[in-house]
Amino acid sequence: MAIRNNIAEGNSQYGIAFQDAYYRIVTAAISRQPGTDPKFQVMIDLSAYATSSPTDDTREVDFKRYHATLDQIIAASGDQFIDKCYSWVMAQDDMAGSTAV
């Protein structure tokens, strides 16, 4: 699974727009936060590429890091944890208009 979304020129680190940028989750980690409620947080890192078939040597054109509670991820649609992470990310304001691929 991956996400397609446009990167506007003003939001691009390169000063150009990227149509149909290909985002994929590179990290999805659960950590326990002592002394806080909710105790479990999820960190999700996304990298975006200008191609839908990036290799290990392909440079990213965008990077995003999100933090969610584990409960928010569990409540998202999807069968597997990673599917739920993708669903949650697509619901964020800065990913409006994104589509799953």
N, CA, C and O atoms as a Tinker XYZ file with bonds, in Angstrom:
   404  protein
     1  N      0.848000   -1.177000    0.000000    73     2
     2  CA     0.000000    0.000000    0.000000    64     1     3
     3  C      0.888000    1.234000    0.000000    63     2     4     5
     4  O      1.996000    1.216000    0.536000    81     3
     5  N      0.403000    2.275000   -0.591000    73     3     6
     6  CA     1.081000    3.571000   -0.608000    64     5     7
     7  C      0.003000    4.638000   -0.782000    63     6     8     9
     8  O     -1.183000    4.330000   -0.899000    81     7
     9  N      0.435000    5.887000   -0.796000    73     7    10
    10  CA    -0.482000    7.021000   -0.927000    64     9    11
    11  C      0.021000    7.911000   -2.053000    63    10    12    13
    12  O      1.219000    8.163000   -2.175000    81    11
    13  N     -0.903000    8.378000   -2.866000    73    11    14
    14  CA    -0.578000    9.401000   -3.869000    64    13    15
    15  C     -1.186000   10.726000   -3.402000    63    14    16    17
    16  O     -2.334000   10.786000   -2.961000    81    15
    17  N     -0.392000   11.769000   -3.510000    73    15    18
    18  CA    -0.873000   13.104000   -3.168000    64    17    19
    19  C     -0.007000   14.118000   -3.885000    63    18    20    21
    20  O      1.157000   13.852000   -4.182000    81    19
    21  N     -0.569000   15.267000   -4.159000    73    19    22
    22  CA     0.184000   16.332000   -4.816000    64    21    23
    23  C      0.936000   17.149000   -3.777000    63    22    24    25
    24  O      0.456000   17.365000   -2.664000    81    23
    25  N      2.114000   17.596000   -4.159000    73    23    26
    26  CA     2.898000   18.509000   -3.329000    64    25    27
    27  C      2.926000   19.840000   -4.066000    63    26    28    29
    28  O      3.475000   19.941000   -5.163000    81    27
    29  N      2.337000   20.848000   -3.463000    73    27    30
    30  CA     2.291000   22.173000   -4.087000    64    29    31
    31  C      3.681000   22.800000   -4.096000    63    30    32    33
    32  O      4.521000   22.483000   -3.254000    81    31
    33  N      3.908000   23.673000   -5.037000    73    31    34
    34  CA     5.201000   24.352000   -5.155000    64    33    35
    35  C      5.605000   25.014000   -3.846000    63    34    36    37
    36  O      6.770000   24.948000   -3.452000    81    35
    37  N      4.656000   25.651000   -3.172000    73    35    38
    38  CA     4.944000   26.333000   -1.917000    64    37    39
    39  C      5.262000   25.408000   -0.760000    63    38    40    41
    40  O      5.826000   25.845000    0.243000    81    39
    41  N      4.912000   24.144000   -0.881000    73    39    42
    42  CA     5.185000   23.166000    0.176000    64    41    43
    43  C      6.362000   22.262000   -0.147000    63    42    44    45
    44  O      6.694000   21.363000    0.626000    81    43
    45  N      6.976000   22.496000   -1.265000    73    43    46
    46  CA     8.070000   21.644000   -1.714000    64    45    47
    47  C      9.419000   22.206000   -1.289000    63    46    48    49
    48  O      9.667000   23.405000   -1.421000    81    47
    49  N     10.276000   21.356000   -0.786000    73    47    50
    50  CA    11.624000   21.789000   -0.414000    64    49    51
    51  C     12.467000   22.138000   -1.642000    63    50    52    53
    52  O     13.528000   22.750000   -1.514000    81    51
    53  N     11.995000   21.749000   -2.837000    73    51    54
    54  CA    12.734000   22.005000   -4.072000    64    53    55
    55  C     12.192000   23.189000   -4.853000    63    54    56    57
    56  O     12.764000   23.566000   -5.876000    81    55
    57  N     11.082000   23.792000   -4.382000    73    55    58
    58  CA    10.529000   24.957000   -5.050000    64    57    59
    59  C      9.750000   24.634000   -6.311000    63    58    60    61
    60  O      9.445000   25.533000   -7.094000    81    59
    61  N      9.422000   23.363000   -6.521000    73    59    62
    62  CA     8.601000   22.956000   -7.654000    64    61    63
    63  C      7.501000   22.036000   -7.146000    63    62    64    65
    64  O      7.632000   21.416000   -6.091000    81    63
    65  N      6.423000   21.955000   -7.902000    73    63    66
    66  CA     5.319000   21.072000   -7.523000    64    65    67
    67  C      5.619000   19.644000   -7.965000    63    66    68    69
    68  O      6.326000   19.419000   -8.947000    81    67
    69  N      5.082000   18.702000   -7.238000    73    67    70
    70  CA     5.166000   17.293000   -7.604000    64    69    71
    71  C      3.743000   16.747000   -7.667000    63    70    72    73
    72  O      3.076000   16.623000   -6.640000    81    71
    73  N      3.286000   16.424000   -8.859000    73    71    74
    74  CA     1.962000   15.841000   -9.041000    64    73    75
    75  C      2.045000   14.340000   -8.790000    63    74    76    77
    76  O      2.976000   13.678000   -9.249000    81    75
    77  N      1.085000   13.815000   -8.072000    73    75    78
    78  CA     1.018000   12.378000   -7.776000    64    77    79
    79  C      2.281000   11.856000   -7.104000    63    78    80    81
    80  O      2.793000   10.796000   -7.467000    81    79
    81  N      2.780000   12.601000   -6.126000    73    79    82
    82  CA     3.926000   12.107000   -5.356000    64    81    83
    83  C      3.526000   10.801000   -4.695000    63    82    84    85
    84  O      2.375000   10.624000   -4.295000    81    83
    85  N      4.475000    9.892000   -4.582000    73    83    86
    86  CA     4.246000    8.539000   -4.078000    64    85    87
    87  C      4.774000    8.462000   -2.655000    63    86    88    89
    88  O      5.984000    8.429000   -2.434000    81    87
    89  N      3.859000    8.435000   -1.688000    73    87    90
    90  CA     4.230000    8.377000   -0.275000    64    89    91
    91  C      4.168000    6.934000    0.216000    63    90    92    93
    92  O      3.240000    6.194000   -0.113000    81    91
    93  N      5.156000    6.548000    0.997000    73    91    94
    94  CA     5.068000    5.256000    1.665000    64    93    95
    95  C      5.578000    5.409000    3.088000    63    94    96    97
    96  O      6.438000    6.241000    3.378000    81    95
    97  N      5.028000    4.589000    3.962000    73    95    98
    98  CA     5.446000    4.595000    5.356000    64    97    99
    99  C      6.794000    3.905000    5.449000    63    98   100   101
   100  O      6.964000    2.777000    4.988000    81    99
   101  N      7.753000    4.599000    6.052000    73    99   102
   102  CA     9.082000    4.013000    6.236000    64   101   103
   103  C      9.303000    3.595000    7.684000    63   102   104   105
   104  O     10.170000    2.770000    7.968000    81   103
   105  N      8.516000    4.166000    8.607000    73   103   106
   106  CA     8.573000    3.781000   10.016000    64   105   107
   107  C      7.183000    3.911000   10.613000    63   106   108   109
   108  O      6.494000    4.907000   10.394000    81   107
   109  N      6.779000    2.908000   11.362000    73   107   110
   110  CA     5.563000    2.971000   12.173000    64   109   111
   111  C      5.915000    2.271000   13.478000    63   110   112   113
   112  O      6.032000    1.047000   13.526000    81   111
   113  N      6.081000    3.057000   14.532000    73   111   114
   114  CA     6.577000    2.505000   15.794000    64   113   115
   115  C      5.661000    2.892000   16.949000    63   114   116   117
   116  O      5.164000    4.016000   17.022000    81   115
   117  N      5.451000    1.943000   17.843000    73   115   118
   118  CA     4.665000    2.177000   19.051000    64   117   119
   119  C      5.630000    2.341000   20.217000    63   118   120   121
   120  O      6.548000    1.541000   20.397000    81   119
   121  N      5.410000    3.381000   21.003000    73   119   122
   122  CA     6.251000    3.564000   22.187000    64   121   123
   123  C      5.365000    3.848000   23.396000    63   122   124   125
   124  O      4.291000    4.438000   23.283000    81   123
   125  N      5.839000    3.418000   24.526000    73   123   126
   126  CA     5.135000    3.660000   25.793000    64   125   127
   127  C      5.642000    4.975000   26.357000    63   126   128   129
   128  O      6.848000    5.211000   26.426000    81   127
   129  N      4.721000    5.816000   26.755000    73   127   130
   130  CA     5.052000    7.116000   27.305000    64   129   131
   131  C      4.783000    7.092000   28.806000    63   130   132   133
   132  O      3.631000    7.211000   29.224000    81   131
   133  N      5.813000    6.942000   29.617000    73   131   134
   134  CA     5.584000    6.859000   31.060000    64   133   135
   135  C      4.969000    8.146000   31.616000    63   134   136   137
   136  O      5.357000    9.255000   31.249000    81   135
   137  N      4.011000    7.961000   32.501000    73   135   138
   138  CA     3.416000    9.107000   33.187000    64   137   139
   139  C      2.411000    9.886000   32.374000    63   138   140   141
   140  O      1.968000   10.944000   32.823000    81   139
   141  N      2.029000    9.419000   31.205000    73   139   142
   142  CA     1.053000   10.144000   30.399000    64   141   143
   143  C     -0.154000    9.254000   30.135000    63   142   144   145
   144  O     -0.090000    8.035000   30.287000    81   143
   145  N     -1.235000    9.875000   29.743000    73   143   146
   146  CA    -2.414000    9.142000   29.338000    64   145   147
   147  C     -2.937000    9.781000   28.066000    63   146   148   149
   148  O     -3.258000   10.969000   28.107000    81   147
   149  N     -3.046000    9.105000   26.961000    73   147   150
   150  CA    -2.850000    7.664000   26.821000    64   149   151
   151  C     -1.372000    7.288000   26.849000    63   150   152   153
   152  O     -0.502000    8.073000   26.470000    81   151
   153  N     -1.119000    6.094000   27.298000    73   151   154
   154  CA     0.259000    5.642000   27.501000    64   153   155
   155  C      0.993000    5.307000   26.212000    63   154   156   157
   156  O      2.210000    5.478000   26.135000    81   155
   157  N      0.265000    4.827000   25.186000    73   155   158
   158  CA     0.939000    4.358000   23.980000    64   157   159
   159  C      0.758000    5.339000   22.828000    63   158   160   161
   160  O     -0.363000    5.720000   22.490000    81   159
   161  N      1.868000    5.738000   22.235000    73   159   162
   162  CA     1.899000    6.654000   21.104000    64   161   163
   163  C      2.447000    5.928000   19.882000    63   162   164   165
   164  O      3.267000    5.018000   20.003000    81   163
   165  N      1.990000    6.337000   18.716000    73   163   166
   166  CA     2.488000    5.782000   17.463000    64   165   167
   167  C      3.168000    6.909000   16.691000    63   166   168   169
   168  O      2.591000    7.980000   16.501000    81   167
   169  N      4.390000    6.661000   16.253000    73   167   170
   170  CA     5.115000    7.597000   15.402000    64   169   171
   171  C      5.119000    7.006000   13.998000    63   170   172   173
   172  O      5.504000    5.854000   13.799000    81   171
   173  N      4.686000    7.806000   13.029000    73   171   174
   174  CA     4.632000    7.359000   11.641000    64   173   175
   175  C      5.473000    8.310000   10.801000    63   174   176   177
   176  O      5.229000    9.517000   10.785000    81   175
   177  N      6.468000    7.760000   10.100000    73   175   178
   178  CA     7.289000    8.526000    9.170000    64   177   179
   179  C      6.918000    8.146000    7.748000    63   178   180   181
   180  O      6.821000    6.968000    7.405000    81   179
   181  N      6.711000    9.174000    6.924000    73   179   182
   182  CA     6.403000    8.967000    5.509000    64   181   183
   183  C      7.477000    9.622000    4.661000    63   182   184   185
   184  O      7.926000   10.731000    4.952000    81   183
   185  N      7.877000    8.933000    3.620000    73   183   186
   186  CA     8.752000    9.523000    2.612000    64   185   187
   187  C      7.971000    9.573000    1.315000    63   186   188   189
   188  O      7.204000    8.661000    1.006000    81   187
   189  N      8.167000   10.646000    0.556000    73   187   190
   190  CA     7.507000   10.797000   -0.744000    64   189   191
   191  C      8.561000   10.796000   -1.838000    63   190   192   193
   192  O      9.674000   11.295000   -1.667000    81   191
   193  N      8.176000   10.223000   -2.956000    73   191   194
   194  CA     9.073000   10.105000   -4.100000    64   193   195
   195  C      8.361000   10.622000   -5.344000    63   194   196   197
   196  O      7.132000   10.626000   -5.413000    81   195
   197  N      9.140000   11.052000   -6.316000    73   195   198
   198  CA     8.586000   11.549000   -7.571000    64   197   199
   199  C      8.220000   10.401000   -8.507000    63   198   200   201
   200  O      7.640000   10.635000   -9.568000    81   199
   201  N      8.543000    9.186000   -8.139000    73   199   202
   202  CA     8.244000    8.003000   -8.939000    64   201   203
   203  C      7.484000    6.982000   -8.103000    63   202   204   205
   204  O      7.652000    6.923000   -6.885000    81   203
   205  N      6.660000    6.191000   -8.746000    73   203   206
   206  CA     5.913000    5.168000   -8.018000    64   205   207
   207  C      6.695000    3.873000   -7.863000    63   206   208   209
   208  O      6.181000    2.896000   -7.317000    81   207
   209  N      7.930000    3.860000   -8.338000    73   207   210
   210  CA     8.770000    2.662000   -8.170000    64   209   211
   211  C     10.154000    3.050000   -7.645000    63   210   212   213
   212  O     11.161000    2.827000   -8.317000    81   211
   213  N     10.201000    3.633000   -6.437000    73   211   214
   214  CA    11.495000    4.038000   -5.888000    64   213   215
   215  C     12.344000    2.823000   -5.519000    63   214   216   217
   216  O     11.828000    1.770000   -5.145000    81   215
   217  N     13.644000    2.997000   -5.633000    73   215   218
   218  CA    14.596000    1.983000   -5.186000    64   217   219
   219  C     15.251000    2.484000   -3.909000    63   218   220   221
   220  O     14.933000    3.575000   -3.435000    81   219
   221  N     16.152000    1.708000   -3.358000    73   219   222
   222  CA    16.853000    2.139000   -2.150000    64   221   223
   223  C     17.699000    3.389000   -2.393000    63   222   224   225
   224  O     18.044000    4.096000   -1.445000    81   223
   225  N     18.033000    3.664000   -3.640000    73   223   226
   226  CA    18.865000    4.827000   -3.971000    64   225   227
   227  C     18.058000    6.053000   -4.383000    63   226   228   229
   228  O     18.636000    7.113000   -4.622000    81   227
   229  N     16.735000    5.932000   -4.470000    73   227   230
   230  CA    15.892000    7.055000   -4.880000    64   229   231
   231  C     15.789000    8.058000   -3.737000    63   230   232   233
   232  O     15.487000    7.697000   -2.599000    81   231
   233  N     16.044000    9.310000   -4.056000    73   231   234
   234  CA    15.962000   10.368000   -3.038000    64   233   235
   235  C     14.523000   10.797000   -2.856000    63   234   236   237
   236  O     13.749000   10.868000   -3.810000    81   235
   237  N     14.182000   11.079000   -1.624000    73   235   238
   238  CA    12.824000   11.532000   -1.322000    64   237   239
   239  C     12.651000   12.992000   -1.714000    63   238   240   241
   240  O     13.606000   13.768000   -1.711000    81   239
   241  N     11.416000   13.352000   -2.052000    73   239   242
   242  CA    11.092000   14.743000   -2.357000    64   241   243
   243  C     10.302000   15.388000   -1.225000    63   242   244   245
   244  O     10.069000   16.597000   -1.234000    81   243
   245  N      9.890000   14.577000   -0.248000    73   243   246
   246  CA     9.178000   15.103000    0.914000    64   245   247
   247  C      9.294000   14.082000    2.046000    63   246   248   249
   248  O      9.470000   12.886000    1.811000    81   247
   249  N      9.193000   14.576000    3.264000    73   247   250
   250  CA     9.215000   13.725000    4.451000    64   249   251
   251  C      8.226000   14.300000    5.447000    63   250   252   253
   252  O      8.186000   15.511000    5.665000    81   251
   253  N      7.428000   13.431000    6.050000    73   251   254
   254  CA     6.470000   13.854000    7.069000    64   253   255
   255  C      6.570000   12.914000    8.266000    63   254   256   257
   256  O      6.794000   11.714000    8.111000    81   255
   257  N      6.403000   13.475000    9.454000    73   255   258
   258  CA     6.357000   12.673000   10.684000    64   257   259
   259  C      5.057000   13.017000   11.409000    63   258   260   261
   260  O      4.719000   14.183000   11.615000    81   259
   261  N      4.354000   11.973000   11.782000    73   259   262
   262  CA     3.094000   12.129000   12.501000    64   261   263
   263  C      3.178000   11.401000   13.835000    63   262   264   265
   264  O      3.922000   10.433000   13.998000    81   263
   265  N      2.388000   11.898000   14.785000    73   263   266
   266  CA     2.242000   11.246000   16.081000    64   265   267
   267  C      0.749000   11.070000   16.334000    63   266   268   269
   268  O     -0.037000   11.998000   16.147000    81   267
   269  N      0.373000    9.882000   16.756000    73   267   270
   270  CA    -1.024000    9.575000   17.051000    64   269   271
   271  C     -1.057000    8.707000   18.296000    63   270   272   273
   272  O     -0.059000    8.089000   18.666000    81   271
   273  N     -2.210000    8.668000   18.933000    73   271   274
   274  CA    -2.354000    7.721000   20.025000    64   273   275
   275  C     -2.623000    6.347000   19.415000    63   274   276   277
   276  O     -3.141000    6.244000   18.303000    81   275
   277  N     -2.274000    5.317000   20.135000    73   275   278
   278  CA    -2.527000    3.962000   19.653000    64   277   279
   279  C     -4.024000    3.750000   19.441000    63   278   280   281
   280  O     -4.422000    3.060000   18.502000    81   279
   281  N     -4.851000    4.330000   20.295000    73   279   282
   282  CA    -6.301000    4.205000   20.140000    64   281   283
   283  C     -6.787000    4.790000   18.812000    63   282   284   285
   284  O     -7.688000    4.236000   18.182000    81   283
   285  N     -6.190000    5.912000   18.385000    73   283   286
   286  CA    -6.581000    6.508000   17.103000    64   285   287
   287  C     -6.247000    5.574000   15.940000    63   286   288   289
   288  O     -7.027000    5.444000   14.997000    81   287
   289  N     -5.105000    4.938000   16.014000    73   287   290
   290  CA    -4.702000    4.021000   14.947000    64   289   291
   291  C     -5.597000    2.788000   14.946000    63   290   292   293
   292  O     -6.053000    2.349000   13.890000    81   291
   293  N     -5.846000    2.233000   16.121000    73   291   294
   294  CA    -6.705000    1.046000   16.212000    64   293   295
   295  C     -8.098000    1.334000   15.652000    63   294   296   297
   296  O     -8.712000    0.459000   15.042000    81   295
   297  N     -8.599000    2.548000   15.854000    73   295   298
   298  CA    -9.934000    2.919000   15.381000    64   297   299
   299  C     -9.990000    3.160000   13.873000    63   298   300   301
   300  O    -11.081000    3.191000   13.305000    81   299
   301  N     -8.858000    3.328000   13.218000    73   299   302
   302  CA    -8.829000    3.589000   11.772000    64   301   303
   303  C     -9.218000    2.328000   11.005000    63   302   304   305
   304  O     -9.122000    1.215000   11.522000    81   303
   305  N     -9.656000    2.521000    9.768000    73   303   306
   306  CA   -10.060000    1.363000    8.967000    64   305   307
   307  C     -8.834000    0.606000    8.463000    63   306   308   309
   308  O     -7.769000    1.182000    8.242000    81   307
   309  N     -9.016000   -0.685000    8.293000    73   307   310
   310  CA    -7.944000   -1.545000    7.803000    64   309   311
   311  C     -7.847000   -2.813000    8.618000    63   310   312   313
   312  O     -8.255000   -2.863000    9.779000    81   311
   313  N     -7.296000   -3.841000    7.987000    73   311   314
   314  CA    -7.176000   -5.135000    8.653000    64   313   315
   315  C     -5.909000   -5.242000    9.489000    63   314   316   317
   316  O     -5.936000   -5.780000   10.596000    81   315
   317  N     -4.820000   -4.743000    8.975000    73   315   318
   318  CA    -3.520000   -4.856000    9.629000    64   317   319
   319  C     -3.119000   -3.500000   10.221000    63   318   320   321
   320  O     -3.655000   -2.462000    9.834000    81   319
   321  N     -2.186000   -3.522000   11.147000    73   319   322
   322  CA    -1.692000   -2.292000   11.780000    64   321   323
   323  C     -1.219000   -1.277000   10.739000    63   322   324   325
   324  O     -1.556000   -0.096000   10.828000    81   323
   325  N     -0.440000   -1.731000    9.752000    73   323   326
   326  CA     0.105000   -0.799000    8.755000    64   325   327
   327  C     -1.013000   -0.211000    7.894000    63   326   328   329
   328  O     -0.947000    0.961000    7.523000    81   327
   329  N     -2.037000   -1.002000    7.572000    73   327   330
   330  CA    -3.187000   -0.483000    6.819000    64   329   331
   331  C     -3.888000    0.613000    7.604000    63   330   332   333
   332  O     -4.297000    1.630000    7.043000    81   331
   333  N     -4.024000    0.396000    8.911000    73   331   334
   334  CA    -4.652000    1.386000    9.771000    64   333   335
   335  C     -3.816000    2.678000    9.822000    63   334   336   337
   336  O     -4.365000    3.779000    9.849000    81   335
   337  N     -2.494000    2.527000    9.833000    73   335   338
   338  CA    -1.613000    3.709000    9.815000    64   337   339
   339  C     -1.817000    4.512000    8.534000    63   338   340   341
   340  O     -1.927000    5.737000    8.577000    81   339
   341  N     -1.867000    3.823000    7.394000    73   339   342
   342  CA    -2.106000    4.523000    6.127000    64   341   343
   343  C     -3.457000    5.230000    6.136000    63   342   344   345
   344  O     -3.553000    6.377000    5.700000    81   343
   345  N     -4.493000    4.571000    6.622000    73   343   346
   346  CA    -5.821000    5.188000    6.686000    64   345   347
   347  C     -5.812000    6.428000    7.562000    63   346   348   349
   348  O     -6.388000    7.454000    7.201000    81   347
   349  N     -5.158000    6.335000    8.716000    73   347   350
   350  CA    -5.094000    7.476000    9.626000    64   349   351
   351  C     -4.346000    8.641000    8.978000    63   350   352   353
   352  O     -4.788000    9.787000    9.072000    81   351
   353  N     -3.226000    8.362000    8.325000    73   351   354
   354  CA    -2.443000    9.417000    7.675000    64   353   355
   355  C     -3.275000   10.122000    6.606000    63   354   356   357
   356  O     -3.258000   11.349000    6.510000    81   355
   357  N     -4.002000    9.344000    5.804000    73   355   358
   358  CA    -4.793000    9.943000    4.726000    64   357   359
   359  C     -5.893000   10.854000    5.252000    63   358   360   361
   360  O     -6.388000   11.710000    4.519000    81   359
   361  N     -6.280000   10.685000    6.508000    73   359   362
   362  CA    -7.326000   11.517000    7.110000    64   361   363
   363  C     -6.782000   12.825000    7.682000    63   362   364   365
   364  O     -7.561000   13.658000    8.146000    81   363
   365  N     -5.481000   13.020000    7.661000    73   363   366
   366  CA    -4.894000   14.242000    8.218000    64   365   367
   367  C     -5.066000   15.407000    7.240000    63   366   368   369
   368  O     -5.073000   15.214000    6.024000    81   367
   369  N     -5.206000   16.622000    7.790000    73   367   370
   370  CA    -5.478000   17.807000    6.976000    64   369   371
   371  C     -4.459000   18.016000    5.859000    63   370   372   373
   372  O     -4.831000   18.367000    4.739000    81   371
   373  N     -3.174000   17.803000    6.154000    73   371   374
   374  CA    -2.156000   18.072000    5.136000    64   373   375
   375  C     -2.084000   16.977000    4.068000    63   374   376   377
   376  O     -1.305000   17.091000    3.122000    81   375
   377  N     -2.890000   15.918000    4.211000    73   375   378
   378  CA    -2.941000   14.863000    3.198000    64   377   379
   379  C     -4.305000   14.831000    2.503000    63   378   380   381
   380  O     -4.661000   13.839000    1.867000    81   379
   381  N     -5.064000   15.920000    2.628000    73   379   382
   382  CA    -6.383000   16.012000    1.995000    64   381   383
   383  C     -6.235000   15.767000    0.495000    63   382   384   385
   384  O     -5.305000   16.265000   -0.139000    81   383
   385  N     -7.149000   15.006000   -0.050000    73   383   386
   386  CA    -7.117000   14.704000   -1.481000    64   385   387
   387  C     -6.249000   13.519000   -1.851000    63   386   388   389
   388  O     -6.143000   13.167000   -3.026000    81   387
   389  N     -5.624000   12.898000   -0.853000    73   387   390
   390  CA    -4.746000   11.754000   -1.150000    64   389   391
   391  C     -5.578000   10.521000   -1.476000    63   390   392   393
   392  O     -6.740000   10.409000   -1.086000    81   391
   393  N     -4.953000    9.603000   -2.200000    73   391   394
   394  CA    -5.605000    8.351000   -2.549000    64   393   395
   395  C     -4.670000    7.192000   -2.242000    63   394   396   397
   396  O     -3.449000    7.322000   -2.330000    81   395
   397  N     -5.256000    6.062000   -1.882000    73   395   398
   398  CA    -4.471000    4.851000   -1.630000    64   397   399
   399  C     -4.162000    4.187000   -2.963000    63   398   400   401
   400  O     -5.006000    4.121000   -3.857000    81   399
   401  N     -2.941000    3.701000   -3.073000    73   399   402
   402  CA    -2.525000    2.957000   -4.280000    64   401   403
   403  C     -1.858000    1.665000   -3.866000    63   402   404
   404  O     -1.433000    0.888000   -4.720000    81   403
